[in-house]
Backbone as numpy.savetxt, mean C-alpha at the origin, in Angstrom:
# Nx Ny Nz CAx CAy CAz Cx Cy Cz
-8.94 -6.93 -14.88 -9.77 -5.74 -14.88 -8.89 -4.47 -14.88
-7.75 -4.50 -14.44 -6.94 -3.71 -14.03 -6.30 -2.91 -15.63
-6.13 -3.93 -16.49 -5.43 -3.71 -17.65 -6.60 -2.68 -18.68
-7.59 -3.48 -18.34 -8.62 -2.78 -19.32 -9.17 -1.51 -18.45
-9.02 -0.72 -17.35 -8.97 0.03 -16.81 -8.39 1.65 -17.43
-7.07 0.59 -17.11 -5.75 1.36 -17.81 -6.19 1.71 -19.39
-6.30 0.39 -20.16 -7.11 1.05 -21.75 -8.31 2.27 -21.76
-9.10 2.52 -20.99 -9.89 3.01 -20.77 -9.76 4.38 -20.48
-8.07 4.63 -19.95 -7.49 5.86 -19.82 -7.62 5.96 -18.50
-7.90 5.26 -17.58 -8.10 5.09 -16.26 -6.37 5.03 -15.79
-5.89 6.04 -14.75 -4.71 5.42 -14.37 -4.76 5.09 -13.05
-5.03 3.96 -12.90 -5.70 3.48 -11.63 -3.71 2.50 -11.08
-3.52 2.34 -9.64 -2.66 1.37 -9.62 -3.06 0.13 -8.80
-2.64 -0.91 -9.11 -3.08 -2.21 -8.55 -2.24 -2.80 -7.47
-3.06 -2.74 -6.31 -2.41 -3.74 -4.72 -2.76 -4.52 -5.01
-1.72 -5.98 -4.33 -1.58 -7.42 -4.61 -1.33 -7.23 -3.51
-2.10 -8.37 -2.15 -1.57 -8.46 -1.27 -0.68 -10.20 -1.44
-0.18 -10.25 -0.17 0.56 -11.43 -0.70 1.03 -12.02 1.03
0.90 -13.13 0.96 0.89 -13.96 2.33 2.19 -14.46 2.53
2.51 -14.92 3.57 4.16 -15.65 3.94 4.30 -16.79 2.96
3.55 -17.30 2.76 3.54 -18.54 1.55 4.68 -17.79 0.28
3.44 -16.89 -0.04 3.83 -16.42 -1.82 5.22 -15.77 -1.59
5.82 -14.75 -0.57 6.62 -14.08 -0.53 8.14 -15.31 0.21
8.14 -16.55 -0.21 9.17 -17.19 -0.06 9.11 -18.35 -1.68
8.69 -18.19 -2.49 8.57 -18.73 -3.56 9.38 -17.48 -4.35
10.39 -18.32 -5.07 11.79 -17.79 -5.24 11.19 -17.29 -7.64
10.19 -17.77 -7.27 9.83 -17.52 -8.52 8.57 -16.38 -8.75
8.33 -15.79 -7.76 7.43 -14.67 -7.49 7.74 -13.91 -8.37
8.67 -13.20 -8.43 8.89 -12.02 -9.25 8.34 -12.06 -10.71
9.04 -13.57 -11.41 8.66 -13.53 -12.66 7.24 -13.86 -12.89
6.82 -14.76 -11.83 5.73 -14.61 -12.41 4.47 -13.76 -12.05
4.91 -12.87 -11.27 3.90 -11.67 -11.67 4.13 -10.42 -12.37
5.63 -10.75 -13.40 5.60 -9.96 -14.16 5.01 -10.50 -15.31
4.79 -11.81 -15.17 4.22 -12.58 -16.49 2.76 -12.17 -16.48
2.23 -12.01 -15.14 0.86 -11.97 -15.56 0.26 -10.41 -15.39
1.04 -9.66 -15.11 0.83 -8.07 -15.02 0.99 -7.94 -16.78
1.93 -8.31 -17.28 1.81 -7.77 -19.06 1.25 -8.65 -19.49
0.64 -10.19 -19.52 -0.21 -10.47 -19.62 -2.15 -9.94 -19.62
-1.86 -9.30 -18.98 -3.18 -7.90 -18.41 -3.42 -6.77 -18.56
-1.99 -6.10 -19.26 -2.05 -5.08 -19.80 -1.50 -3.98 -18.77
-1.13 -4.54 -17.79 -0.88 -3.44 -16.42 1.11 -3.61 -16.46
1.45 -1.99 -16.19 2.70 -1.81 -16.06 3.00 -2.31 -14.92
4.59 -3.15 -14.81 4.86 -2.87 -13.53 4.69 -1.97 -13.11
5.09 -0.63 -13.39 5.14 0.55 -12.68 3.93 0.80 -11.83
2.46 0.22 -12.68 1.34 0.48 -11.94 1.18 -0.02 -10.59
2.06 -1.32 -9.77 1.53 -2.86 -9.43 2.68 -2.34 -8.35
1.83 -2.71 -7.37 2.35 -2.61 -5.35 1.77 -4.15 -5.02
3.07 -3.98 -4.75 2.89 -5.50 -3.61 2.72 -5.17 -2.42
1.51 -5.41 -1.57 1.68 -5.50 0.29 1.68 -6.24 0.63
2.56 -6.65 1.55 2.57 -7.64 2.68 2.34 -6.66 3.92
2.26 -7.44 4.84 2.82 -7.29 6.30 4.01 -7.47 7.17
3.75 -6.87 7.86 5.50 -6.70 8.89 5.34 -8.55 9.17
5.16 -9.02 9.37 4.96 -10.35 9.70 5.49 -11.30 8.91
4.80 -10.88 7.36 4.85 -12.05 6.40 6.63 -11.74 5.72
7.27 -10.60 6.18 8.25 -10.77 5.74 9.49 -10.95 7.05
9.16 -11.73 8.42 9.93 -11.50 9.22 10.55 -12.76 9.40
9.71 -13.96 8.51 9.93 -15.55 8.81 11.44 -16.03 8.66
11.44 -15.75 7.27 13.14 -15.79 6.35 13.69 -14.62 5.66
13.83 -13.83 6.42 15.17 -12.41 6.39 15.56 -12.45 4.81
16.38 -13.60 4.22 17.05 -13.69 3.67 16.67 -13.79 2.29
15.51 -14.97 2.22 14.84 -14.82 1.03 13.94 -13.73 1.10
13.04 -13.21 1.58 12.25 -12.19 1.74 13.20 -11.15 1.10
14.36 -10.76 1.60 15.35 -9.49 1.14 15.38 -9.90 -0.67
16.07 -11.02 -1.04 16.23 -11.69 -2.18 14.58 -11.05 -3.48
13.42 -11.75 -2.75 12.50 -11.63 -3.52 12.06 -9.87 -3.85
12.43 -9.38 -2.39 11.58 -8.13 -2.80 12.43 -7.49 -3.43
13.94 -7.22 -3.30 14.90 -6.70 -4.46 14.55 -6.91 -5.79
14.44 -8.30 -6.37 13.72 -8.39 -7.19 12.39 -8.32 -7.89
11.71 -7.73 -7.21 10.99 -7.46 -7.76 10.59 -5.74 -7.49
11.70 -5.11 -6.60 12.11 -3.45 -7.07 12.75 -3.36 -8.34
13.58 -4.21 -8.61 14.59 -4.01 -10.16 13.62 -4.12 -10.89
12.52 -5.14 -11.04 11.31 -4.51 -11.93 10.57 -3.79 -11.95
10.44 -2.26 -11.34 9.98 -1.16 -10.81 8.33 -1.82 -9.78
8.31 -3.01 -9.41 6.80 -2.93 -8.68 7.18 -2.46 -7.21
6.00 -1.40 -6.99 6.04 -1.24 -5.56 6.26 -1.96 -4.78
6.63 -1.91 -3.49 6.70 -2.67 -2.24 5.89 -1.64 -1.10
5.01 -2.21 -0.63 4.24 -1.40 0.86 4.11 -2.46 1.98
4.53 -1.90 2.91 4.59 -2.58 4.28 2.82 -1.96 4.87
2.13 -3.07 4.53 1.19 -3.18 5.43 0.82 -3.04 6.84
-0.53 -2.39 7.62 -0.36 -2.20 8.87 0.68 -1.60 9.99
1.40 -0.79 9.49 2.16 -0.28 10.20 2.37 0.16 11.51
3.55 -1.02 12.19 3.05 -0.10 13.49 2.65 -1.40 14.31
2.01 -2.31 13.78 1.32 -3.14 14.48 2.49 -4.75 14.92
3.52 -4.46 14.26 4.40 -5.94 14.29 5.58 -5.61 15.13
6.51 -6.58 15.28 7.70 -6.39 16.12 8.84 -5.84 15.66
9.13 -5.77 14.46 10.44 -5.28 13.61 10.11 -4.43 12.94
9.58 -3.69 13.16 9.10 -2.62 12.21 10.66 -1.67 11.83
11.12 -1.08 12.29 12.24 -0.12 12.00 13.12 -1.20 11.77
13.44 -2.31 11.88 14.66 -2.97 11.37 13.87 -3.54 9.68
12.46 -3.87 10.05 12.12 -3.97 7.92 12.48 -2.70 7.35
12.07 -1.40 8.13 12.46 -0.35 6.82 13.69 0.13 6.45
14.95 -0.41 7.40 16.16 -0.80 7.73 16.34 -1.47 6.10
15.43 -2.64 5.87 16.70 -3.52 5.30 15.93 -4.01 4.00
14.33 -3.37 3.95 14.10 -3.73 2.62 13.49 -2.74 1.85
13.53 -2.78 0.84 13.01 -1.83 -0.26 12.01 -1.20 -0.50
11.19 -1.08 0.86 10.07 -0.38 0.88 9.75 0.87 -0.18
8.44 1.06 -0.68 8.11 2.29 -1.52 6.92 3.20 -0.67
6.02 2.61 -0.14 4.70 2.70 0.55 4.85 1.97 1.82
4.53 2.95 3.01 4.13 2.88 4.57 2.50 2.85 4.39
1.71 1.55 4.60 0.54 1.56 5.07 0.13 1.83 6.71
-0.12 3.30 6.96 -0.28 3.56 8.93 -1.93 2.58 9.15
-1.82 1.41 9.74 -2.71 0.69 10.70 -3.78 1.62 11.01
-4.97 0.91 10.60 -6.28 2.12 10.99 -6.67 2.06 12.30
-6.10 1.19 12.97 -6.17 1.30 14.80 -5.58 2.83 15.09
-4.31 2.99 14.41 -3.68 4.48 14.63 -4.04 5.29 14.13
-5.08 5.29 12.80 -5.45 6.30 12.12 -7.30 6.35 13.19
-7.99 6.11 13.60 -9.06 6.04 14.19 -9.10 6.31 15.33
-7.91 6.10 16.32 -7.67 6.82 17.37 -7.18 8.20 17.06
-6.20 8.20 16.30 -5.57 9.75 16.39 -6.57 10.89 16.16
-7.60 10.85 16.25 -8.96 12.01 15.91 -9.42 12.54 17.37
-8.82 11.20 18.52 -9.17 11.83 19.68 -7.65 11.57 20.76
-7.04 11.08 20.34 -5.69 10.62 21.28 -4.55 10.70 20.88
-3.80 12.11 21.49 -2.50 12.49 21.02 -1.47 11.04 20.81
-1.53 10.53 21.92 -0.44 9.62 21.52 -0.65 8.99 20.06
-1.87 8.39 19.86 -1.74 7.54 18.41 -1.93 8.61 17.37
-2.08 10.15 17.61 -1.54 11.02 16.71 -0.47 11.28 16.40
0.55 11.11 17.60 1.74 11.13 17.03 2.30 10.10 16.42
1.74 9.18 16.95 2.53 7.60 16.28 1.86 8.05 14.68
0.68 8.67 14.23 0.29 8.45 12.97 1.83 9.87 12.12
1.90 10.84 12.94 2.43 12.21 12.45 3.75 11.74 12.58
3.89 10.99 12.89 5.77 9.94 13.13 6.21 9.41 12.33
5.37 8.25 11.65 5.09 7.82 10.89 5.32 8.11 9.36
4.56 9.43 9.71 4.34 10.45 8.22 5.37 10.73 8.09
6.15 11.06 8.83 7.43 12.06 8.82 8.68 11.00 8.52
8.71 9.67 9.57 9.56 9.05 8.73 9.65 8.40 7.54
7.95 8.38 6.77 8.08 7.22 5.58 8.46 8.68 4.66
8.16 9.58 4.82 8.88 11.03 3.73 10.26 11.16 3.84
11.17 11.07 4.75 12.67 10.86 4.73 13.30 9.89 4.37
12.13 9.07 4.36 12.89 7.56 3.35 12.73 7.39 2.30
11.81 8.35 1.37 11.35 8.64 0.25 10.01 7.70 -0.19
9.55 7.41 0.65 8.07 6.71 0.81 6.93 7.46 0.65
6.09 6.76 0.26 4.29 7.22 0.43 3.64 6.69 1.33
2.68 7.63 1.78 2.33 7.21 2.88 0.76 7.24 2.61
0.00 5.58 3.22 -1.29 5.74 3.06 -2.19 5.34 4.25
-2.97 6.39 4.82 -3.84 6.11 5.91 -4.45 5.39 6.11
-4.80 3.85 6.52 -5.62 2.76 6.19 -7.19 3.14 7.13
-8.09 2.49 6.44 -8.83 2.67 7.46 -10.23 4.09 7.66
-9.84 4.75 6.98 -10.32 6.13 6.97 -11.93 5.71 6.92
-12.91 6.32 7.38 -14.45 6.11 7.37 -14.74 7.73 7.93
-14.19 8.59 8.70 -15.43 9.81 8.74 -14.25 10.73 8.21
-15.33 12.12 8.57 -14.53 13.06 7.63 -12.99 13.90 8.65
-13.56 13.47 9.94 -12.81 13.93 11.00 -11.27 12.98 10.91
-11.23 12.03 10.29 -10.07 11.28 9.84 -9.42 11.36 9.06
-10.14 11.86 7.77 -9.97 11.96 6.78 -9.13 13.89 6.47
-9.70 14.35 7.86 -9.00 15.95 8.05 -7.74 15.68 8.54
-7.81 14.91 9.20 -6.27 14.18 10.08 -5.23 13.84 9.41
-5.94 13.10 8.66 -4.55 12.38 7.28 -4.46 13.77 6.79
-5.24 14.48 6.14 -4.63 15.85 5.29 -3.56 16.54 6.16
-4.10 17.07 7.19 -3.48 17.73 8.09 -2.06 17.34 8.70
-1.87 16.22 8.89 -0.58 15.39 9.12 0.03 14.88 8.22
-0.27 15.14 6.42 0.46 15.44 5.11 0.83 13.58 4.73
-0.34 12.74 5.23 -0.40 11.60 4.28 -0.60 11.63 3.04
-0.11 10.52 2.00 -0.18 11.20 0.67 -1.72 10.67 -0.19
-2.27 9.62 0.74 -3.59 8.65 -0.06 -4.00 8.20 1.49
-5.18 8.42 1.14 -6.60 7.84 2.05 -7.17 6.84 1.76
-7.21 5.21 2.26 -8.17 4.19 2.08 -9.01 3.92 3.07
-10.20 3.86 2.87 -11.36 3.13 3.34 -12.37 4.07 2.84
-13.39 3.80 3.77 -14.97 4.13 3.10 -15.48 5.56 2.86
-14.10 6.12 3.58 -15.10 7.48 3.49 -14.87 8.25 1.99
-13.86 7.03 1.43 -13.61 7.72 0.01 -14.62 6.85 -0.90
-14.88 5.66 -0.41 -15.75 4.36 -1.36 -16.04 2.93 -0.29
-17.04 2.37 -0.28 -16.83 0.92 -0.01 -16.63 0.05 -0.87
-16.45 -0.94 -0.56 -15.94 -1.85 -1.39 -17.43 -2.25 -2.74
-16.63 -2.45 -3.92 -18.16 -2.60 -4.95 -17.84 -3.43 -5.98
-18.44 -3.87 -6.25 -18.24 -4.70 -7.92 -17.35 -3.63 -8.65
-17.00 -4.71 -9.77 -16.52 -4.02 -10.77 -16.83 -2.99 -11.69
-18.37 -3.01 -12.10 -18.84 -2.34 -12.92 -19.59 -1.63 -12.05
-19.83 -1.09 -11.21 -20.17 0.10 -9.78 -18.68 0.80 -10.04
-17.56 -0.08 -9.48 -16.43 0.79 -9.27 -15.92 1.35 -10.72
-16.18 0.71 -12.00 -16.17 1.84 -13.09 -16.86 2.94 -13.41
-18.26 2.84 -13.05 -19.05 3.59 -12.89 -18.19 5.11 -12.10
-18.00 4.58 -10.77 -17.56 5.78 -9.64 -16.47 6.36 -10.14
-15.42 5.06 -10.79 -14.28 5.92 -11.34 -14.21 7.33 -12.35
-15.25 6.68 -13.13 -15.31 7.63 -14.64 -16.50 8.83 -13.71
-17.50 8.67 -13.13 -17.96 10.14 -12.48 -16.59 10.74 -11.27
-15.80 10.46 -10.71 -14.87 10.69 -9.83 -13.92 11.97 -11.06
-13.56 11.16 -12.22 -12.28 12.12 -13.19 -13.02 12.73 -13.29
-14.52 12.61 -13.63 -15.24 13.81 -14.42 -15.41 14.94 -13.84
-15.56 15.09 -12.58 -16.27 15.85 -11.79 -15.25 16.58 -10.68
């Protein structure tokens, strides 16, 4: 869907999440470059997320796979941020592109300095590492002022869309450019 999107003049980009399984299979890379131009979608378009978790099992291959598959320009985003045990030693040692901030921290910080700062911390270090940063989680508008205000670069959850079919979410897309 993603490819014919893109035909459509849509420049939409595509998350793949991906489990501890997929991210130790030493053949990952190629083959989701096989099936991204297979589909019509650039690497360039195509972010991989995992979690702090799914890359903490094997150090070694984990480092291995996601290098490779930066040399093919696909994103890398560390999912949930914030929420795992190694967090500053993953952004330490792998190729991160995208900081996903945990919507536990984005949903508190509207009323509780501390998980405001953990969200405004956050912000500040995934921009010195040359990262993007995306607010997970977002549902009112008082959250959604928060992420602006604390200079996240993308807002996910409902208060921008819920989740919809395909042909709903083309629909929203093409009134969204228009308007």
């Amino acid at each position: 869907a993603a490819g014919a999107w893109r035909r459509e003049g849509h420049d939409v980009r595509l998350g793949v999440n991906l489990s501890f399984q997929n991210l130790h299979r030493l053949t990952l890379p190629e083959e989701l470059e096989r099936l991204a131009k297979a589909n019509g979608v650039p690497l360039s378009g195509l972010t991989v997320e995992m979690t702090e978790s799914s890359v903490a099992q094997e150090l070694a291959t984990s480092l291995e796979i996601l290098t490779r598959l930066r040399l093919r320009d696909i994103g890398l985003s560390i999912d949930d941020f914030g929420t795992g045990f190694a967090t500053m030693d993953h952004l330490k040692k792998f190729p991160f592109t995208e900081l996903k901030i945990d919507k536990g921290f984005v949903w508190a910080a509207v009323d509780d300095l501390t998980a405001r700062t953990i969200v405004e911390s956050s912000v500040f270090l995934a921009r010195r590492l040359g990262m993007t940063t995306v607010a997970e989680g977002v549902e009112t508008s008082e959250q959604w002022d928060l992420a602006a205000r604390v200079g996240v670069d993308v807002v996910q959850g409902w208060a921008l869309a819920r989740p919809m079919p395909e042909d709903e979410f083309r629909a929203w897309l093409n009134a969204r450019e228009r308007g």
